[in-house]
Coordinates of C-alpha atoms in Angstrom, one line a residue:
Chain A
M1 CA 12.6 -5.3 2.6
K2 CA 12.9 -1.4 2.0
I3 CA 10.5 1.5 0.9
L4 CA 11.6 2.9 -2.2
N5 CA 11.3 5.6 -4.2
S6 CA 12.4 3.6 -7.9
E7 CA 12.7 5.3 -11.4
I8 CA 10.6 3.6 -13.7
L9 CA 12.4 2.9 -17.2
S10 CA 9.2 2.5 -19.0
N11 CA 5.7 1.4 -18.4
E12 CA 4.2 0.4 -21.7
R13 CA 0.8 -1.6 -22.4
Y14 CA 1.4 -5.4 -22.9
G15 CA -1.6 -6.1 -24.1
P16 CA -5.5 -4.7 -24.7
D17 CA -5.6 -2.8 -20.2
I18 CA -2.2 -4.6 -19.6
Y19 CA 0.9 -3.3 -18.4
K20 CA 4.5 -4.0 -18.0
M21 CA 6.3 -1.3 -15.9
E22 CA 10.4 -1.4 -15.7
I23 CA 12.1 0.3 -12.5
F24 CA 15.2 0.4 -11.8
A25 CA 15.7 -0.9 -8.1
P26 CA 19.8 -2.2 -7.6
H27 CA 18.1 -3.6 -3.7
I28 CA 14.9 -5.7 -5.5
V29 CA 17.2 -7.2 -8.7
K30 CA 19.6 -7.9 -6.0
N31 CA 17.9 -9.2 -3.9
V32 CA 14.7 -11.2 -5.2
G33 CA 13.8 -15.0 -4.9
A34 CA 11.6 -16.7 -7.2
G35 CA 7.9 -15.9 -5.8
Q36 CA 8.5 -12.3 -4.3
F37 CA 6.5 -9.1 -4.6
V38 CA 6.7 -6.2 -4.3
N39 CA 3.9 -2.6 -2.3
I40 CA 3.5 -0.1 -4.0
R41 CA 1.3 3.0 -3.5
C42 CA -0.6 3.8 -6.5
C43 CA -1.4 6.9 -6.1
S44 CA 0.4 11.1 -5.7
P45 CA 2.5 11.0 -3.0
D46 CA 0.5 13.9 -1.6
K47 CA -3.0 11.8 -2.3
R48 CA -4.6 9.6 0.1
D49 CA -6.4 7.6 -2.4
P50 CA -6.1 4.8 -3.1
L51 CA -5.5 4.6 1.1
L52 CA -3.4 0.3 1.0
R53 CA -0.5 -0.1 -0.9
R54 CA -1.4 -2.9 -3.5
P55 CA 0.9 -6.1 -4.9
F56 CA 2.5 -6.5 -7.8
S57 CA 4.5 -10.2 -7.8
V58 CA 7.9 -9.7 -9.2
F59 CA 7.7 -10.3 -13.2
D60 CA 11.3 -10.2 -14.4
V61 CA 14.5 -8.7 -13.1
E62 CA 17.4 -8.1 -15.5
K63 CA 20.3 -8.1 -13.9
K64 CA 22.8 -6.3 -15.1
F65 CA 20.9 -3.4 -15.5
N66 CA 19.9 -3.8 -12.2
V67 CA 15.6 -3.5 -13.7
F68 CA 13.1 -5.8 -12.6
S69 CA 9.7 -5.7 -14.4
I70 CA 6.3 -6.0 -13.3
L71 CA 3.0 -6.7 -15.5
Y72 CA 0.0 -5.4 -14.1
R73 CA -3.8 -5.4 -15.2
V74 CA -5.2 -2.0 -15.7
R75 CA -8.8 -2.6 -12.5
G76 CA -9.3 0.9 -10.7
K77 CA -7.6 4.0 -10.0
G78 CA -4.4 2.6 -8.0
T79 CA -3.6 0.8 -11.5
R80 CA -5.2 3.7 -14.1
Y81 CA -2.9 6.0 -11.7
M82 CA 0.1 3.7 -12.7
S83 CA -0.5 3.5 -16.4
E84 CA -0.8 7.3 -16.9
L85 CA 3.7 7.4 -15.0
K86 CA 5.7 7.6 -18.4
K87 CA 9.3 7.4 -17.5
G88 CA 12.1 8.9 -15.4
D89 CA 8.9 9.6 -12.4
T90 CA 9.3 7.6 -9.5
V91 CA 6.4 4.8 -8.2
N92 CA 6.9 4.7 -4.1
M93 CA 7.3 0.2 -3.3
A94 CA 8.0 -1.6 -0.9
G95 CA 10.2 -5.1 -0.7
P96 CA 11.2 -7.4 -1.8
L97 CA 8.3 -9.8 0.2
G98 CA 7.1 -12.7 1.0
K99 CA 9.2 -16.1 1.3
P100 CA 10.6 -16.4 -1.5
V101 CA 10.6 -19.9 -2.8
E102 CA 13.3 -22.2 -4.2
P103 CA 12.7 -23.6 -7.2
V104 CA 15.7 -26.1 -6.9
S105 CA 14.0 -28.7 -8.9
L106 CA 14.7 -32.3 -7.3
K107 CA 13.4 -33.7 -10.0
G108 CA 15.6 -31.7 -12.2
N109 CA 13.0 -30.0 -14.1
L110 CA 9.4 -27.8 -13.9
L111 CA 6.6 -27.6 -15.2
L112 CA 4.5 -24.8 -14.9
I113 CA 1.1 -24.4 -15.0
G114 CA -0.6 -20.4 -14.9
G115 CA -3.6 -18.9 -15.9
G116 CA -5.1 -15.2 -16.8
M117 CA -2.8 -12.8 -15.2
G118 CA -0.4 -15.8 -12.5
I119 CA 1.3 -15.7 -15.2
A120 CA 3.3 -13.4 -13.7
P121 CA 4.6 -14.7 -10.1
L122 CA 5.6 -17.6 -12.9
N123 CA 7.8 -16.2 -15.2
L124 CA 10.9 -14.4 -12.4
I125 CA 10.4 -18.5 -11.9
S126 CA 11.6 -19.3 -15.4
R127 CA 13.9 -16.8 -15.8
I128 CA 15.1 -17.9 -12.5
A129 CA 15.1 -21.7 -13.1
A130 CA 16.9 -21.0 -16.6
D131 CA 19.4 -19.4 -16.2
E132 CA 20.1 -22.6 -14.1
G133 CA 20.0 -24.6 -16.8
K134 CA 16.8 -25.9 -14.9
K135 CA 14.3 -27.4 -18.4
V136 CA 10.9 -25.2 -18.0
S137 CA 8.1 -26.0 -19.2
V138 CA 4.7 -24.1 -19.7
L139 CA 0.9 -24.8 -19.9
A140 CA -0.9 -21.7 -19.3
G141 CA -4.4 -21.1 -20.4
F142 CA -6.4 -17.8 -21.2
K143 CA -9.6 -16.7 -22.2
D144 CA -8.7 -14.3 -24.8
S145 CA -4.8 -13.7 -26.6
S146 CA -4.5 -10.4 -24.3
L147 CA -1.1 -12.0 -23.5
L148 CA 0.5 -12.4 -26.5
M149 CA 3.4 -11.1 -25.6
W150 CA 4.3 -13.0 -23.4
E151 CA 4.8 -15.8 -25.7
R152 CA 7.9 -13.5 -26.9
D153 CA 9.4 -13.7 -23.4
L154 CA 8.6 -17.3 -23.4
M155 CA 10.4 -18.2 -26.3
R156 CA 13.8 -15.6 -25.6
M157 CA 13.9 -17.8 -22.4
G158 CA 14.4 -21.1 -24.5
V159 CA 11.4 -22.1 -22.7
K160 CA 8.8 -25.0 -23.6
Y161 CA 5.0 -24.1 -23.9
R162 CA 1.6 -24.7 -24.6
M163 CA -1.0 -21.9 -25.0
F164 CA -5.2 -22.9 -24.6
S165 CA -7.7 -19.3 -25.0
E166 CA -11.2 -20.0 -24.1
D167 CA -11.9 -18.3 -26.9
G168 CA -9.8 -19.9 -29.4
S169 CA -7.9 -17.2 -30.6
W170 CA -4.1 -18.5 -29.0
G171 CA -2.8 -21.4 -28.7
Q172 CA -5.3 -24.3 -28.4
Q173 CA -8.7 -24.0 -28.0
G174 CA -10.1 -24.7 -24.7
L175 CA -9.1 -24.8 -20.4
V176 CA -5.3 -25.4 -19.1
C177 CA -7.1 -27.6 -16.3
D178 CA -8.4 -30.2 -19.3
H179 CA -5.0 -30.8 -19.8
I180 CA -2.7 -31.2 -18.1
L181 CA -3.2 -34.6 -17.8
D182 CA -2.7 -35.6 -21.0
E183 CA 0.6 -36.2 -20.2
P184 CA 0.8 -37.5 -17.3
K185 CA 4.8 -38.8 -16.9
V186 CA 5.5 -35.2 -17.9
L187 CA 3.1 -34.4 -14.3
R188 CA 5.2 -36.9 -12.3
D189 CA 9.2 -35.6 -14.7
H190 CA 9.1 -32.5 -12.8
D191 CA 8.3 -29.6 -10.0
I192 CA 4.6 -28.0 -10.5
F193 CA 4.2 -24.6 -9.4
C194 CA 1.7 -22.9 -9.7
C195 CA -1.3 -20.0 -10.2
G196 CA -4.4 -18.6 -11.4
P197 CA -7.2 -17.6 -10.3
V198 CA -9.0 -20.0 -7.8
E199 CA -12.3 -21.3 -10.3
M200 CA -8.1 -22.7 -12.1
L201 CA -6.6 -24.3 -8.5
K202 CA -9.9 -26.0 -7.4
V203 CA -9.3 -28.2 -10.8
L204 CA -5.2 -29.0 -10.5
Q205 CA -6.3 -29.5 -7.4
R206 CA -7.8 -32.2 -7.3
E207 CA -7.1 -33.4 -10.6
L208 CA -2.9 -33.8 -9.1
E209 CA -4.5 -35.2 -5.9
R210 CA -5.9 -38.4 -8.1
E211 CA -2.9 -38.7 -9.0
D212 CA -0.7 -38.5 -6.4
I213 CA 1.6 -35.6 -8.0
R214 CA 2.9 -32.9 -5.4
A215 CA 2.4 -28.5 -6.4
T216 CA 3.3 -25.7 -5.5
A217 CA 1.0 -22.2 -5.7
I218 CA 1.2 -18.8 -5.1
L219 CA -1.5 -17.3 -4.0
E220 CA -2.7 -14.1 -3.9
E221 CA -5.3 -12.2 -1.3
K222 CA -6.4 -8.5 -0.4
M223 CA -3.7 -7.0 1.7
G224 CA -3.7 -5.1 4.1
C225 CA -0.1 -4.3 4.6
G226 CA 2.1 -6.5 2.6
I227 CA 4.1 -7.2 5.7
G228 CA 3.4 -9.7 8.3
V229 CA 1.7 -7.4 10.3
C230 CA -1.6 -6.6 9.9
N231 CA -3.3 -11.0 9.6
G232 CA -5.2 -9.8 6.4
C233 CA -4.3 -11.7 3.7
V234 CA -4.7 -15.3 5.0
V235 CA -5.9 -17.7 3.1
K236 CA -7.0 -21.4 5.1
V237 CA -4.4 -24.7 5.0
K238 CA -5.3 -28.1 6.1
K239 CA -2.7 -29.2 9.9
K240 CA -2.2 -31.7 11.2
D241 CA -4.4 -30.6 14.2
G242 CA -7.5 -29.0 11.6
I243 CA -6.8 -25.5 9.6
D244 CA -4.8 -22.5 10.5
Y245 CA -5.1 -19.6 8.7
L246 CA -1.1 -18.6 7.3
R247 CA -0.7 -15.3 5.4
V248 CA 0.0 -14.7 2.0
C249 CA 2.9 -11.9 2.7
R250 CA 4.2 -13.6 4.7
E251 CA 4.0 -17.4 5.5
G252 CA 3.3 -17.0 1.6
P253 CA 2.6 -16.4 -1.5
A254 CA 3.3 -20.0 -2.4
F255 CA 1.5 -22.9 0.0
E256 CA 1.3 -26.7 -1.2
L257 CA -1.1 -26.9 -3.7
S258 CA -2.7 -29.9 -2.1
E259 CA -3.3 -28.1 2.3
V260 CA -5.3 -25.3 0.8
I261 CA -9.0 -25.6 2.0
F262 CA -10.6 -22.7 -0.6
D263 CA -13.8 -22.4 0.1
Chain B
M1 CA 6.2 42.4 8.6
T2 CA 4.9 39.0 8.6
D3 CA 7.3 38.9 5.7
R4 CA 9.9 39.8 7.5
L5 CA 9.5 37.4 10.5
F6 CA 9.6 34.4 7.9
K7 CA 12.3 35.5 7.0
W8 CA 14.0 36.2 9.5
E9 CA 13.1 32.7 11.1
K10 CA 14.9 31.1 8.0
E11 CA 17.3 32.0 8.3
N12 CA 18.6 32.0 11.7
E13 CA 17.5 28.7 11.6
K14 CA 20.3 27.6 8.8
D15 CA 22.6 30.6 11.1
V16 CA 21.9 28.0 13.5
P17 CA 24.9 25.0 14.4
G18 CA 24.1 21.3 14.8
E19 CA 24.8 21.7 18.9
E20 CA 22.7 25.2 19.7
R21 CA 20.1 23.7 17.3
S22 CA 19.7 20.6 19.7
S23 CA 19.9 22.0 22.5
R24 CA 17.0 24.0 21.2
K25 CA 14.2 21.0 20.8
P26 CA 11.6 20.0 22.3
D27 CA 10.0 18.1 25.3
M28 CA 8.6 15.8 24.3
S29 CA 7.2 14.2 27.3
V30 CA 3.8 13.3 28.0
E31 CA 2.5 11.4 31.1
I32 CA -0.5 10.1 31.5
G33 CA -1.3 8.6 34.9
R34 CA 1.5 6.4 36.0
I35 CA 2.7 6.4 32.3
G36 CA 5.3 8.4 31.8
L37 CA 6.9 8.4 27.9
K38 CA 9.4 10.2 26.5
N39 CA 6.4 10.7 23.2
P40 CA 3.1 10.9 22.2
L41 CA 3.6 8.7 19.5
V42 CA 2.3 5.1 20.4
A43 CA 1.7 2.2 18.2
C44 CA -1.8 1.3 18.2
S45 CA -3.2 -2.4 18.5
G46 CA -3.3 -4.9 16.1
T47 CA -1.1 -2.4 13.0
F48 CA 1.9 -3.5 15.3
S49 CA 2.4 -6.9 15.4
H50 CA 5.3 -6.9 18.3
G51 CA 7.2 -3.8 15.8
E52 CA 9.6 -6.9 14.6
E53 CA 7.8 -5.9 11.3
H54 CA 8.5 -2.2 11.5
S55 CA 12.0 -2.3 12.8
N56 CA 13.3 -3.0 9.4
F57 CA 12.1 0.2 8.4
Y58 CA 13.7 2.5 11.6
D59 CA 14.9 2.4 15.3
I60 CA 11.1 1.2 16.5
S61 CA 13.0 2.5 20.2
V62 CA 11.9 6.0 19.6
L63 CA 8.2 6.1 19.7
G64 CA 6.6 6.7 23.0
A65 CA 5.5 3.4 23.6
V66 CA 4.5 0.5 21.0
T67 CA 1.5 -1.1 22.4
T68 CA 1.0 -5.0 20.3
K69 CA -1.9 -7.2 19.4
S70 CA -4.6 -7.9 21.6
Y71 CA -3.0 -11.5 23.1
S72 CA -6.1 -13.6 24.6
L73 CA -5.7 -17.3 26.6
K74 CA -5.5 -19.3 24.1
P75 CA -4.1 -19.1 20.4
R76 CA -7.5 -17.8 18.5
K77 CA -7.6 -18.7 14.7
G78 CA -9.7 -15.4 13.4
N79 CA -12.0 -15.3 11.7
P80 CA -12.7 -16.3 8.5
P81 CA -11.4 -14.9 5.1
P82 CA -12.2 -12.4 3.3
R83 CA -10.7 -10.0 6.0
I84 CA -10.0 -6.8 4.4
C85 CA -11.8 -4.7 2.3
E86 CA -10.6 -1.1 1.5
T87 CA -14.0 1.8 1.6
P88 CA -13.5 5.2 0.9
A89 CA -10.1 7.0 2.5
G90 CA -10.7 3.8 4.8
M91 CA -10.3 -0.1 5.0
L92 CA -12.3 -2.5 7.1
N93 CA -10.3 -5.3 9.0
S94 CA -12.6 -8.8 10.2
I95 CA -9.1 -10.2 11.5
G96 CA -11.7 -11.7 14.4
L97 CA -8.4 -11.2 17.3
Q98 CA -6.1 -13.7 15.8
N99 CA -3.1 -14.7 18.0
D100 CA -0.3 -17.0 19.4
G101 CA -2.0 -17.0 22.9
I102 CA -0.2 -15.2 26.6
D103 CA 1.9 -17.5 26.9
V104 CA 3.5 -18.0 23.9
F105 CA 3.6 -13.7 22.8
I106 CA 5.8 -14.5 26.7
K107 CA 8.4 -17.6 25.8
S108 CA 8.5 -15.8 22.6
H109 CA 7.6 -12.2 21.2
L110 CA 8.1 -10.0 24.8
A111 CA 12.3 -11.5 24.5
Q112 CA 12.3 -9.5 20.5
M113 CA 10.2 -6.6 21.6
K114 CA 12.5 -6.1 24.9
K115 CA 15.4 -6.3 22.4
D116 CA 13.5 -3.4 19.9
G117 CA 13.6 -1.1 23.4
A118 CA 9.9 0.5 22.7
G119 CA 8.3 1.2 25.9
I120 CA 6.0 -1.5 26.1
I121 CA 1.4 -1.8 26.3
L122 CA 0.6 -5.4 26.8
S123 CA -2.7 -5.3 24.9
I124 CA -5.0 -8.7 25.9
F125 CA -8.7 -10.2 25.4
G126 CA -10.2 -12.4 26.9
K127 CA -14.1 -13.2 26.8
D128 CA -15.0 -12.2 29.9
S129 CA -13.9 -11.3 33.2
E130 CA -12.6 -13.9 34.3
E131 CA -11.1 -13.8 31.6
F132 CA -9.0 -11.0 32.2
K133 CA -7.9 -12.5 34.9
K134 CA -6.9 -15.5 34.0
V135 CA -4.0 -13.7 30.8
A136 CA -3.9 -11.2 33.8
L137 CA -2.3 -14.1 36.2
R138 CA 0.4 -14.8 33.3
I139 CA 1.7 -11.8 33.3
L140 CA 2.6 -11.1 36.7
D141 CA 5.9 -12.5 36.6
V142 CA 6.8 -10.8 33.2
K143 CA 5.5 -6.8 34.9
A144 CA 8.3 -4.9 34.5
D145 CA 9.3 -5.6 31.5
I146 CA 5.6 -3.9 30.7
I147 CA 4.6 0.3 31.1
A148 CA 0.4 -0.6 30.8
V149 CA -1.7 -3.3 29.8
E150 CA -4.4 -2.2 27.2
L151 CA -8.3 -4.0 28.0
N152 CA -8.7 -4.6 24.6
L153 CA -13.3 -3.9 25.6
S154 CA -14.0 -2.9 21.6
C155 CA -12.4 -5.5 18.9
P156 CA -15.9 -5.1 17.0
N157 CA -15.2 -8.6 15.5
V158 CA -15.9 -11.5 18.1
E159 CA -19.3 -11.2 18.2
K160 CA -22.5 -10.8 16.7
D161 CA -22.4 -7.5 15.1
G162 CA -19.8 -6.3 16.2
T163 CA -21.4 -5.7 20.5
S164 CA -18.1 -5.7 22.3
F165 CA -17.8 -5.4 26.1
C166 CA -18.3 -1.3 26.2
A167 CA -21.7 -1.5 25.1
F168 CA -22.2 -2.4 29.1
P169 CA -20.4 -0.5 31.8
E170 CA -20.9 -2.8 34.1
E171 CA -19.4 -5.1 31.9
V172 CA -16.5 -2.7 31.6
K173 CA -15.9 -2.2 35.5
K174 CA -16.3 -5.8 35.7
V175 CA -13.1 -6.3 33.8
V176 CA -10.8 -3.5 34.5
D177 CA -11.6 -5.2 38.8
A178 CA -11.1 -7.8 36.9
V179 CA -7.1 -7.1 36.0
V180 CA -6.2 -4.0 38.5
S181 CA -6.9 -6.5 41.2
M182 CA -4.2 -9.2 39.5
L183 CA -1.8 -6.0 38.6
D184 CA -0.2 -3.5 40.0
I185 CA 0.5 -1.9 36.9
P186 CA -1.0 1.0 34.6
V187 CA -4.2 -0.4 33.1
I188 CA -5.4 2.0 30.0
A189 CA -9.2 0.6 28.7
K190 CA -10.1 1.0 25.3
L191 CA -13.4 1.8 24.1
S192 CA -15.4 1.6 20.9
P193 CA -17.2 4.5 18.8
N194 CA -20.2 1.6 18.5
H195 CA -21.9 2.8 21.6
D196 CA -23.3 6.1 23.3
N197 CA -22.0 5.6 26.4
I198 CA -18.2 6.4 26.7
I199 CA -18.3 8.5 29.6
Q200 CA -20.4 5.8 31.1
S201 CA -18.2 3.2 30.4
A202 CA -14.3 5.8 31.3
E203 CA -16.3 6.7 34.7
A204 CA -16.9 2.6 35.6
A205 CA -13.5 2.0 34.4
K206 CA -12.0 4.9 36.7
Q207 CA -14.2 3.1 39.5
A208 CA -12.2 0.2 39.1
G209 CA -8.8 1.5 38.8
A210 CA -7.7 2.3 35.1
E211 CA -5.3 4.7 34.4
A212 CA -6.7 5.7 31.3
I213 CA -8.7 5.2 28.4
S214 CA -7.6 4.6 25.0
L215 CA -9.9 5.3 22.2
I216 CA -10.9 4.9 19.2
N217 CA -11.4 1.2 18.4
T218 CA -12.8 0.3 14.9
A219 CA -15.9 2.2 14.1
V220 CA -18.3 -1.8 13.3
G221 CA -19.4 -0.9 9.3
M222 CA -19.8 -3.8 6.3
A223 CA -19.2 -3.2 1.9
V224 CA -21.3 -6.0 -0.1
D225 CA -20.2 -6.5 -3.8
V226 CA -23.0 -5.9 -6.8
E227 CA -22.0 -8.9 -8.0
T228 CA -22.8 -11.5 -6.0
Y229 CA -25.4 -10.1 -3.9
R230 CA -22.1 -11.0 -1.2
P231 CA -20.7 -9.6 1.7
L232 CA -16.7 -8.6 1.2
L233 CA -16.2 -9.3 4.5
G234 CA -15.5 -13.1 5.3
N235 CA -17.1 -12.4 8.7
I236 CA -19.9 -10.3 7.2
T237 CA -19.3 -7.1 8.6
G238 CA -15.3 -5.6 10.5
G239 CA -13.5 -2.5 11.7
L240 CA -13.6 0.4 9.7
S241 CA -10.7 2.3 10.1
G242 CA -8.2 5.4 8.4
P243 CA -8.9 9.0 7.2
A244 CA -12.4 7.8 6.9
I245 CA -12.6 7.0 11.0
K246 CA -10.3 11.0 12.3
P247 CA -14.1 12.7 13.1
I248 CA -15.8 11.0 15.1
A249 CA -12.3 9.3 16.5
L250 CA -12.0 13.7 17.5
A251 CA -15.0 14.8 18.9
K252 CA -14.7 10.8 20.5
T253 CA -12.2 12.4 21.9
Y254 CA -13.5 16.0 23.1
I255 CA -16.9 14.6 24.9
L256 CA -14.3 12.2 26.6
A257 CA -11.7 14.4 28.1
R258 CA -13.6 17.9 28.4
E259 CA -15.0 15.9 31.4
N260 CA -12.1 15.8 32.9
I261 CA -12.5 11.6 33.8
L262 CA -9.4 10.0 32.7
P263 CA -6.2 11.3 30.8
V264 CA -7.5 9.8 26.7
I265 CA -5.4 8.5 23.9
G266 CA -6.7 9.9 21.3
M267 CA -7.4 7.3 17.8
G268 CA -8.4 7.0 15.2
G269 CA -6.6 7.5 11.2
I270 CA -4.0 9.3 12.3
F271 CA -2.0 9.7 9.0
D272 CA 0.3 13.2 9.3
Y273 CA 2.2 15.5 12.9
R274 CA -1.5 17.7 12.5
D275 CA -3.8 15.2 12.9
V276 CA -1.0 14.1 16.1
L277 CA -1.8 18.0 16.8
E278 CA -6.1 18.0 15.7
F279 CA -6.4 14.9 18.4
M280 CA -4.1 16.8 21.7
I281 CA -5.5 20.0 21.2
A282 CA -8.4 18.4 21.5
G283 CA -8.3 16.4 24.7
A284 CA -6.4 13.7 23.7
S285 CA -2.8 13.5 26.9
A286 CA -1.2 11.0 23.5
V287 CA -1.8 9.5 20.2
G288 CA -2.2 6.0 18.6
L289 CA -0.4 5.8 15.4
G290 CA -2.7 2.9 13.6
T291 CA -3.8 2.1 10.1
V292 CA -1.5 4.3 8.8
N293 CA 1.3 2.2 9.8
L294 CA 0.3 -0.6 7.1
I295 CA 0.9 2.0 4.5
E296 CA 3.7 4.3 5.2
Y297 CA 6.2 1.6 7.5
D298 CA 8.5 4.0 8.6
A299 CA 5.7 6.5 9.4
G300 CA 6.5 7.0 14.2
E301 CA 9.4 8.4 13.3
K302 CA 8.5 10.3 10.3
I303 CA 5.8 12.2 12.5
L304 CA 7.7 12.4 15.1
L305 CA 10.6 15.0 13.1
D306 CA 7.2 16.8 11.4
L307 CA 5.9 17.2 15.2
E308 CA 10.1 18.3 16.5
D309 CA 10.3 20.1 14.0
Y310 CA 7.0 22.3 14.0
L311 CA 7.4 22.9 18.3
V312 CA 10.5 23.9 16.9
K313 CA 9.2 26.0 13.9
K314 CA 6.9 27.5 16.3
N315 CA 9.1 28.8 19.8
I316 CA 7.0 25.7 21.0
N317 CA 9.2 23.8 24.2
N318 CA 6.6 22.0 24.9
I319 CA 3.9 18.9 23.7
R320 CA 1.5 18.8 26.6
H321 CA 1.2 22.9 25.8
F322 CA -1.4 22.0 23.1
T323 CA -3.5 19.4 25.5
G324 CA -7.2 20.5 25.6
R325 CA -6.0 23.6 24.3
I326 CA -10.0 23.3 21.8
R327 CA -11.0 26.7 21.6
I328 CA -15.1 26.8 21.7

């Protein structure tokens, strides 16, 4: 991990209020593993507002060009500031951070289950796995069709997918969780990675537990430092001798879904 | 006239060859009771873990000292999440002293810290003076490896509503006494801004044998989600840190330092070298870098270099020059 001032190659709208930022950073491209993130200062260098860095999952990498990208939704003044950055500007960031997950599929196939912006880390897993010649399937659910551009990215990667939207404007109408058991055989044949809102993960946990199927969840939590010193971003996890609090930025962001306790 | 002088300084700086320039390097060392530090920058407890992470970003042995996170007798799981919430110019935390326990520190983390080479201030915590004593007892065998023990008497996240030991000077005295009676290395008492008795607490600490006071710990604070009506921290209240508390920390430093009870390590919202100077002018003998470590991972090195440059520019050859120089 390093602190870098890296050049922005593009910062374009990906959907309403959603942007994809491409950053030139050989260090990140060379070292990043699936599930890892970068921690970005979301204000101009002479300002301290917002004070804390913000973590962003690495969305994609283009090794040939030493470029990686992040996907973000404008939600507060930090992401508003980022959305106003232009090609040629720099971002101050540290990374890659977090423990990389190995999408080494024991079963040979990967199933990625995503919800909303939770697709960001899944996209990188899909890229890495597809590059290694693994079969990747995606099940994803959204409120509406604001992330429709993602479908184009998945098509280019040659990934099989099924989309669901609550308002019916993209794919099938409904919630992704209502359809994960549509094909139980598929679930058993795949290594499963999931990322999305807590409500979605809770349902997934319950449904998969009933079928006795394992999955890896990529979690998000507000972070203080992102490098493992402050113990701020912990999640509650079941352990043999009770419960423990583990850091999303250090032991995570990937956890065994069945071990996470969502209060 | 001023302009010319400035120009001359600039040209002069450019002309000085490397060796001569380094011979002009100011003396950055400070003394806090028996504790001698090569410079006044100390990493604050809880913001630097054991230094291992930050040593990925710079050589942490350049720091005056590193204060470990607070260790207790037994491991502590800490408070339920969420534990972090950003507020204007600051952050709230309610970590709750999550740590592996003093035995794990001694067995596993201490060796790494020694290798990293920074002076070690070991922060300890106990639920009462007896427990502090037991922790101190564990340290006996490794006391040669640490330059001081800091007693965390002021964490607002372990008792209800942010109460801590230093609400009661007689408790401060009891705890300091318990540790000093076990260990013959310097003891620092860390105090809180949340109680209106720092002078009494510092006096109590001094009577019991403490050699320095570090202050301030975080200020009790809270934030609420207006959509859900719920507090934004799992522990309801937390400790506020960052630039938001710097004026409070400076005032407490000034108020305590002018009493000349014990040397003060001032901390609270320091983000650059000018903040360091403010604390020293207000009376601090050394300063703590806290929240800045969570954001600018190389802050320790950068602030030190900036401080040295400033002293050279101002032709001041000794950092101790600033301590207590406030003009009233």
